[in-house]
Coordinates of C-alpha atoms in Angstrom, one line a residue:
X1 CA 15.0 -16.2 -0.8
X2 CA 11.9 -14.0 -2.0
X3 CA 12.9 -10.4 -2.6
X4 CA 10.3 -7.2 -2.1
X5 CA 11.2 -3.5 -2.7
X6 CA 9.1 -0.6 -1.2
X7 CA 9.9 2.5 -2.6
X8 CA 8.3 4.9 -0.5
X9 CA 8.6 7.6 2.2
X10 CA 10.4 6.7 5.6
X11 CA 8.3 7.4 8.6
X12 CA 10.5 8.6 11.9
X13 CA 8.0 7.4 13.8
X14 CA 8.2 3.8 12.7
X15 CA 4.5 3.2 12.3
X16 CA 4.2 3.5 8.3
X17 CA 6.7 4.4 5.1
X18 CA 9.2 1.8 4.5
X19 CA 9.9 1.3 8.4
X20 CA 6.2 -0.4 8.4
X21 CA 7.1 -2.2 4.9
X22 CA 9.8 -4.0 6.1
X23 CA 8.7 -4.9 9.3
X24 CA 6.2 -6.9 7.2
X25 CA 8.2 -8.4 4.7
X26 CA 10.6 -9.6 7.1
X27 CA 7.5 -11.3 9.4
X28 CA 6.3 -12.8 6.1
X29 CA 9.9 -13.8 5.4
X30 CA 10.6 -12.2 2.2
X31 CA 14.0 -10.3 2.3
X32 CA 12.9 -6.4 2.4
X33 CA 15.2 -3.7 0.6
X34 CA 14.3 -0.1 -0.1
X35 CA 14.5 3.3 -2.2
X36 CA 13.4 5.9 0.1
X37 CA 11.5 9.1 -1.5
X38 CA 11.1 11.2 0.9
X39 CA 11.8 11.5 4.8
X40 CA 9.2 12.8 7.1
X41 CA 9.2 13.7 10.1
X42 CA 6.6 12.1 12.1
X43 CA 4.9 10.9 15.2
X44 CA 1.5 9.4 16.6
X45 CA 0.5 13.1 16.6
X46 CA 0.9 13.7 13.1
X47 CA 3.4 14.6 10.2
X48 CA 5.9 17.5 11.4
X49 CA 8.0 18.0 8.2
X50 CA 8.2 16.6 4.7
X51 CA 11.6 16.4 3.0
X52 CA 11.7 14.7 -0.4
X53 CA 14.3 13.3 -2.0
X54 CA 15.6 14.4 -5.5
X55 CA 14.6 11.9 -8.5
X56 CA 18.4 11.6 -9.2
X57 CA 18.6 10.1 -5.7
X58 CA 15.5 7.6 -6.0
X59 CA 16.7 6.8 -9.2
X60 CA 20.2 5.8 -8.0
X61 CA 18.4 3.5 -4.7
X62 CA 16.5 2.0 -7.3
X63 CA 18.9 1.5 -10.1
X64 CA 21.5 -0.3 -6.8
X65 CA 18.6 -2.7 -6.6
X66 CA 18.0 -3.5 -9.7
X67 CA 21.7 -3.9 -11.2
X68 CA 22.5 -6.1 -8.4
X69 CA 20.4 -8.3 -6.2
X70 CA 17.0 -7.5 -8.2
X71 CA 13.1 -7.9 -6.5
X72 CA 10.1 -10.6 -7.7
X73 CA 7.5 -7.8 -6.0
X74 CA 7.4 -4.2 -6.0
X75 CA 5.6 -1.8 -3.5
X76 CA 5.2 1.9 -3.8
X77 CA 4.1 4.2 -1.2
X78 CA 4.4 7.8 -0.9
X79 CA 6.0 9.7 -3.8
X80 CA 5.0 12.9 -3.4
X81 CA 5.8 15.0 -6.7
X82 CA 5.2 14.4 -10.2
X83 CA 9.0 14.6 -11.3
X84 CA 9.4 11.2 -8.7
X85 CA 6.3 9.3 -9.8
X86 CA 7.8 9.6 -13.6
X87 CA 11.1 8.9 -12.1
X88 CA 10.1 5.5 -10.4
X89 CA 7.8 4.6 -13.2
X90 CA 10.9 5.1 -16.0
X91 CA 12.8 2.9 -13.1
X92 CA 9.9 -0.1 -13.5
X93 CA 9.8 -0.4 -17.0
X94 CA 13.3 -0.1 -17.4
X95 CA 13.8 -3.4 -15.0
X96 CA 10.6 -5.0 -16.6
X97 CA 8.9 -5.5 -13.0
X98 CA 6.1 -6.9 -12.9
X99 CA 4.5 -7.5 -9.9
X100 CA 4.0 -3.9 -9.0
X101 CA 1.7 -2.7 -6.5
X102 CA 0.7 0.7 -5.8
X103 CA -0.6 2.0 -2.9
X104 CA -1.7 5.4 -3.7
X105 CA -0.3 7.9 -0.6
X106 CA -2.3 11.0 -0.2
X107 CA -3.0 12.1 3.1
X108 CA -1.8 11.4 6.4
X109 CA -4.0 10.0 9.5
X110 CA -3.1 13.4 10.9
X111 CA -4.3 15.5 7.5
X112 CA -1.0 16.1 6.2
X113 CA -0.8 15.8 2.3
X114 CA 1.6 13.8 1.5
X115 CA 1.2 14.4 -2.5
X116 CA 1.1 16.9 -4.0
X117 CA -2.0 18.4 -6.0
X118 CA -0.6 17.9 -9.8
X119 CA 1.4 14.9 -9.1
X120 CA -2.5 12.9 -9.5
X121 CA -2.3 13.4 -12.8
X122 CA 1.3 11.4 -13.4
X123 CA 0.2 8.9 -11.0
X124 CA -2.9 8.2 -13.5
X125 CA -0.8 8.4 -16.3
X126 CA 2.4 6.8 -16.0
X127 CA 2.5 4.8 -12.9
X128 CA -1.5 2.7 -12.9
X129 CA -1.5 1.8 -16.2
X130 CA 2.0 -0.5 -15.0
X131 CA 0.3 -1.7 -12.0
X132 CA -0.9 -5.0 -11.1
X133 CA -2.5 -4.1 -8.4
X134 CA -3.8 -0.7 -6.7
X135 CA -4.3 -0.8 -3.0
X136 CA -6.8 2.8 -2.8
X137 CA -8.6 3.4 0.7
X138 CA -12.2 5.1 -0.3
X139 CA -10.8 9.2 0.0
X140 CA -8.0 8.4 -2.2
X141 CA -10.1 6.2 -5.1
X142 CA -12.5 9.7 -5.1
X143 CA -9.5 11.7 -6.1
X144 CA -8.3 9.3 -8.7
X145 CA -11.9 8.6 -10.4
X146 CA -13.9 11.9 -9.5
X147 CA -16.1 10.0 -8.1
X148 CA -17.9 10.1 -4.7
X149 CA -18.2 6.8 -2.9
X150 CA -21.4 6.0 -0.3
X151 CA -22.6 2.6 -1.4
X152 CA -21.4 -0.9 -2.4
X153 CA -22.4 0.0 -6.4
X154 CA -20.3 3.2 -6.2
X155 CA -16.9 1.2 -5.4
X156 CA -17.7 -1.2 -8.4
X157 CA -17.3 2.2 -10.5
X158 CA -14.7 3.3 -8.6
X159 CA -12.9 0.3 -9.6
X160 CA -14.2 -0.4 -13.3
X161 CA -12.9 3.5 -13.7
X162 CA -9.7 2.4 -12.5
X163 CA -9.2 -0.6 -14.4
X164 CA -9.6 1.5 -17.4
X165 CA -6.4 3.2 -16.8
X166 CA -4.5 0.3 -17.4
X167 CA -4.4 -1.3 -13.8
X168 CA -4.7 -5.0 -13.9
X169 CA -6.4 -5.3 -10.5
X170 CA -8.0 -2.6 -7.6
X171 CA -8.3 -3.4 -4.0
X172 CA -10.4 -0.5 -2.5
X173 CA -10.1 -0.8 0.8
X174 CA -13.1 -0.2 3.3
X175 CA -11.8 1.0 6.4
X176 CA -13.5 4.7 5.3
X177 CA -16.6 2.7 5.0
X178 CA -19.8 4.4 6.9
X179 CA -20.9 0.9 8.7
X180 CA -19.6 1.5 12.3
X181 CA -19.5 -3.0 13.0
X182 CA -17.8 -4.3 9.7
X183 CA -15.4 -3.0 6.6
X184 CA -15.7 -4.5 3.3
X185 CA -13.0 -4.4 0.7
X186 CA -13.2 -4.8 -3.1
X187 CA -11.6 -6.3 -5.5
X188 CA -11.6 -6.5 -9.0
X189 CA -9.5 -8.2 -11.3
X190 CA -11.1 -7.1 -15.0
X191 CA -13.5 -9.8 -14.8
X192 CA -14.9 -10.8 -11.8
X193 CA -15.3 -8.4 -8.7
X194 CA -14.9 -10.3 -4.8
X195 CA -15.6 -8.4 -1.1
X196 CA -13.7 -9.2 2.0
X197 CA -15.5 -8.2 5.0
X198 CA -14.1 -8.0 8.5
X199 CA -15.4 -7.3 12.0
X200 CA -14.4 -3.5 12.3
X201 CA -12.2 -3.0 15.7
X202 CA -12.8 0.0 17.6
X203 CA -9.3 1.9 18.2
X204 CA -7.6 4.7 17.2
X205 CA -4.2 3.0 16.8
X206 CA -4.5 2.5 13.0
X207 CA -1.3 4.7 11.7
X208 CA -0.1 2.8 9.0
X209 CA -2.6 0.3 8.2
X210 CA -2.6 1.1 4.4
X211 CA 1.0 0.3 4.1
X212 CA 0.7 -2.5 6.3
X213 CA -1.8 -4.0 4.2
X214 CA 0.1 -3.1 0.6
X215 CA 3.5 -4.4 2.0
X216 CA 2.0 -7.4 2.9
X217 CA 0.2 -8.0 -0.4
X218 CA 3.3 -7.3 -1.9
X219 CA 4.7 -10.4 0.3
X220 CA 2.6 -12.5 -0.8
X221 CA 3.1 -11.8 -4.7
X222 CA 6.8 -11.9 -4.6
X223 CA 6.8 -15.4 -2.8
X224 CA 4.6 -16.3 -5.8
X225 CA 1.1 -16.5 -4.7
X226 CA -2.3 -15.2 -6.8
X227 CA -3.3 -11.7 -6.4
X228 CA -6.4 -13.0 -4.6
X229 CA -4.9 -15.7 -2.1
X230 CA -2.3 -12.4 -1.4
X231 CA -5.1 -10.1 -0.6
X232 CA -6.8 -12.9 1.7
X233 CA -3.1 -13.3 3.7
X234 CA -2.9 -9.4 3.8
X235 CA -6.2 -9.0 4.9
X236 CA -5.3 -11.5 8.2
X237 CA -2.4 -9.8 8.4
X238 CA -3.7 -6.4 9.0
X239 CA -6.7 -7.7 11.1
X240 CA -4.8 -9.4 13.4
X241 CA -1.6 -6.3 13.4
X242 CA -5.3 -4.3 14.4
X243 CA -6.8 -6.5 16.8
X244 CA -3.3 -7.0 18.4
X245 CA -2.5 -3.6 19.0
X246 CA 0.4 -1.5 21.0
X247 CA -0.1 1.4 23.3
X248 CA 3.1 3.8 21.5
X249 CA 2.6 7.6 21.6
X250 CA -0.1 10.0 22.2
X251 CA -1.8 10.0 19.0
X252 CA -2.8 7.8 16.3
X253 CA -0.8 4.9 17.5
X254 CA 1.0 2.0 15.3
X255 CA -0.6 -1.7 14.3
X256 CA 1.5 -4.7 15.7
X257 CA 3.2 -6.2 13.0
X258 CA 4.3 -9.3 14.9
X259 CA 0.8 -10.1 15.5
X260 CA 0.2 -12.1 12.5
X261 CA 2.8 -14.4 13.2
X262 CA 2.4 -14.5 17.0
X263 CA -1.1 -15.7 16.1
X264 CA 0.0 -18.3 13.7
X265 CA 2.9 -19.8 16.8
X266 CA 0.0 -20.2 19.3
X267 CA -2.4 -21.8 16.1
X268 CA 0.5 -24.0 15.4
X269 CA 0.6 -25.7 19.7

């Protein structure tokens, strides 16, 4: 069986963090195992608490992995310091992994940071240039290139800038996009740049949509697909967890991460 690790932070409230990564992996039956970074304490209504782990206990989640049963597709998600984005990037070299994608955790849907100001600069440094893929949302690709994105053109600089710190390929991701009816992603692979554009859905239950999307990317590389047919099968994924949605909380709720495959059963009649 296909194996995918998230490292990331777990999420109390079940809607993102590892709890949202492994709901995914397991609908697009990949066997799901995890090195938690840091635990949160979170609902709908925001982030409450953030308690990180120490890089001698990442290290030793990862290291049980990696000794033992061993991944074909690596996620990461929230890692909070600098001292834990060295640690996990020592971790991936170490095991040679390849198929590494990073979804760059900054900010809550609520506002909380969830990394911290000087950890940008070890993310840049030693964790992109050993990605194959970055998974940025619009905010989080500003911070990383300086840039500030409005238009189409400014996202292809986002990601040439991106590429040039050793990333193979950038997804930016276009839910922050100002067009109120559609989104667009882009991607770009070093060579060629492609744009995915979906009917935007008006809701505010969206929590988690970024690691949603990443985890199912991630998926899709470990059971050995191209970067580009794993970004098409994320991108239906995440549409349909959106357009599927469940009423949980009183906030920013949770995407349905059963929709996917739900929608695939009644396809399938």
């Amino acid at each position: 069986m296909n194996k995918a690790l998230t490292i990331a932070g777990s999420d109390s409230g079940g809607g993102a963090g590892i709890q949202a990564d492994l709901k995914t992996f397991q609908e697009l039956e990949v066997f799901g195992m995890s090195a938690i970074t840091a635990v949160t304490a979170q609902n709908t209504l925001g982030v409450h608490g953030v308690y990180p782990m120490t890089p001698e206990a990442i290290i030793q989640q990862i290291q049980a992995i990696g000794e033992d049963i061993g991944t074909d597709a690596v996620k990461t998600g929230m890692l909070f310091s600098s001292d834990i984005i060295e640690a996990v990037s020592e971790q991936v070299r170490k095991y040679r992994w390849e198929n590494l994608v990073v979804d760059p955790v900054m900010i809550a849907k609520g506002g909380a940071s969830l990394l911290q100001q000087e950890a940008i600069f070890a993310m840049k440094t030693y964790l992109l240039p050993l990605a194959k893929v970055i998974t940025p949302n619009i905010p989080e690709a500003e911070v990383l290139t300086g840039l500030t994105i409005r238009s189409a053109e400014d996202k292809k600089e986002a990601a040439l800038r991106l590429v040039e710190l050793g990333v193979q390929t950038v997804v930016i991701k276009g839910g922050h996009d100002e067009d109120e009816s559609e989104s667009t992603d882009l991607l770009y692979d070093g060579r060629e740049f492609h744009t995915f554009t979906n009917k935007r859905i008006q809701t505010k239950n969206t929590h988690g949509t970024g690691c949603t999307f990443s985890a199912a990317l991630t998926a899709e590389l470990a059971k050995g697909a191209s970067v580009y047919d794993a970004v098409l099968t994320a991108k239906e994924f995440i549409q349909a967890a959106i357009e599927d949605g469940i009423e949980v909380g009183h906030g920013h709720g949770p995407t349905n991460h059963g929709a996917f495959r739900k929608k695939k059963e009644l396809g399938n009649r």
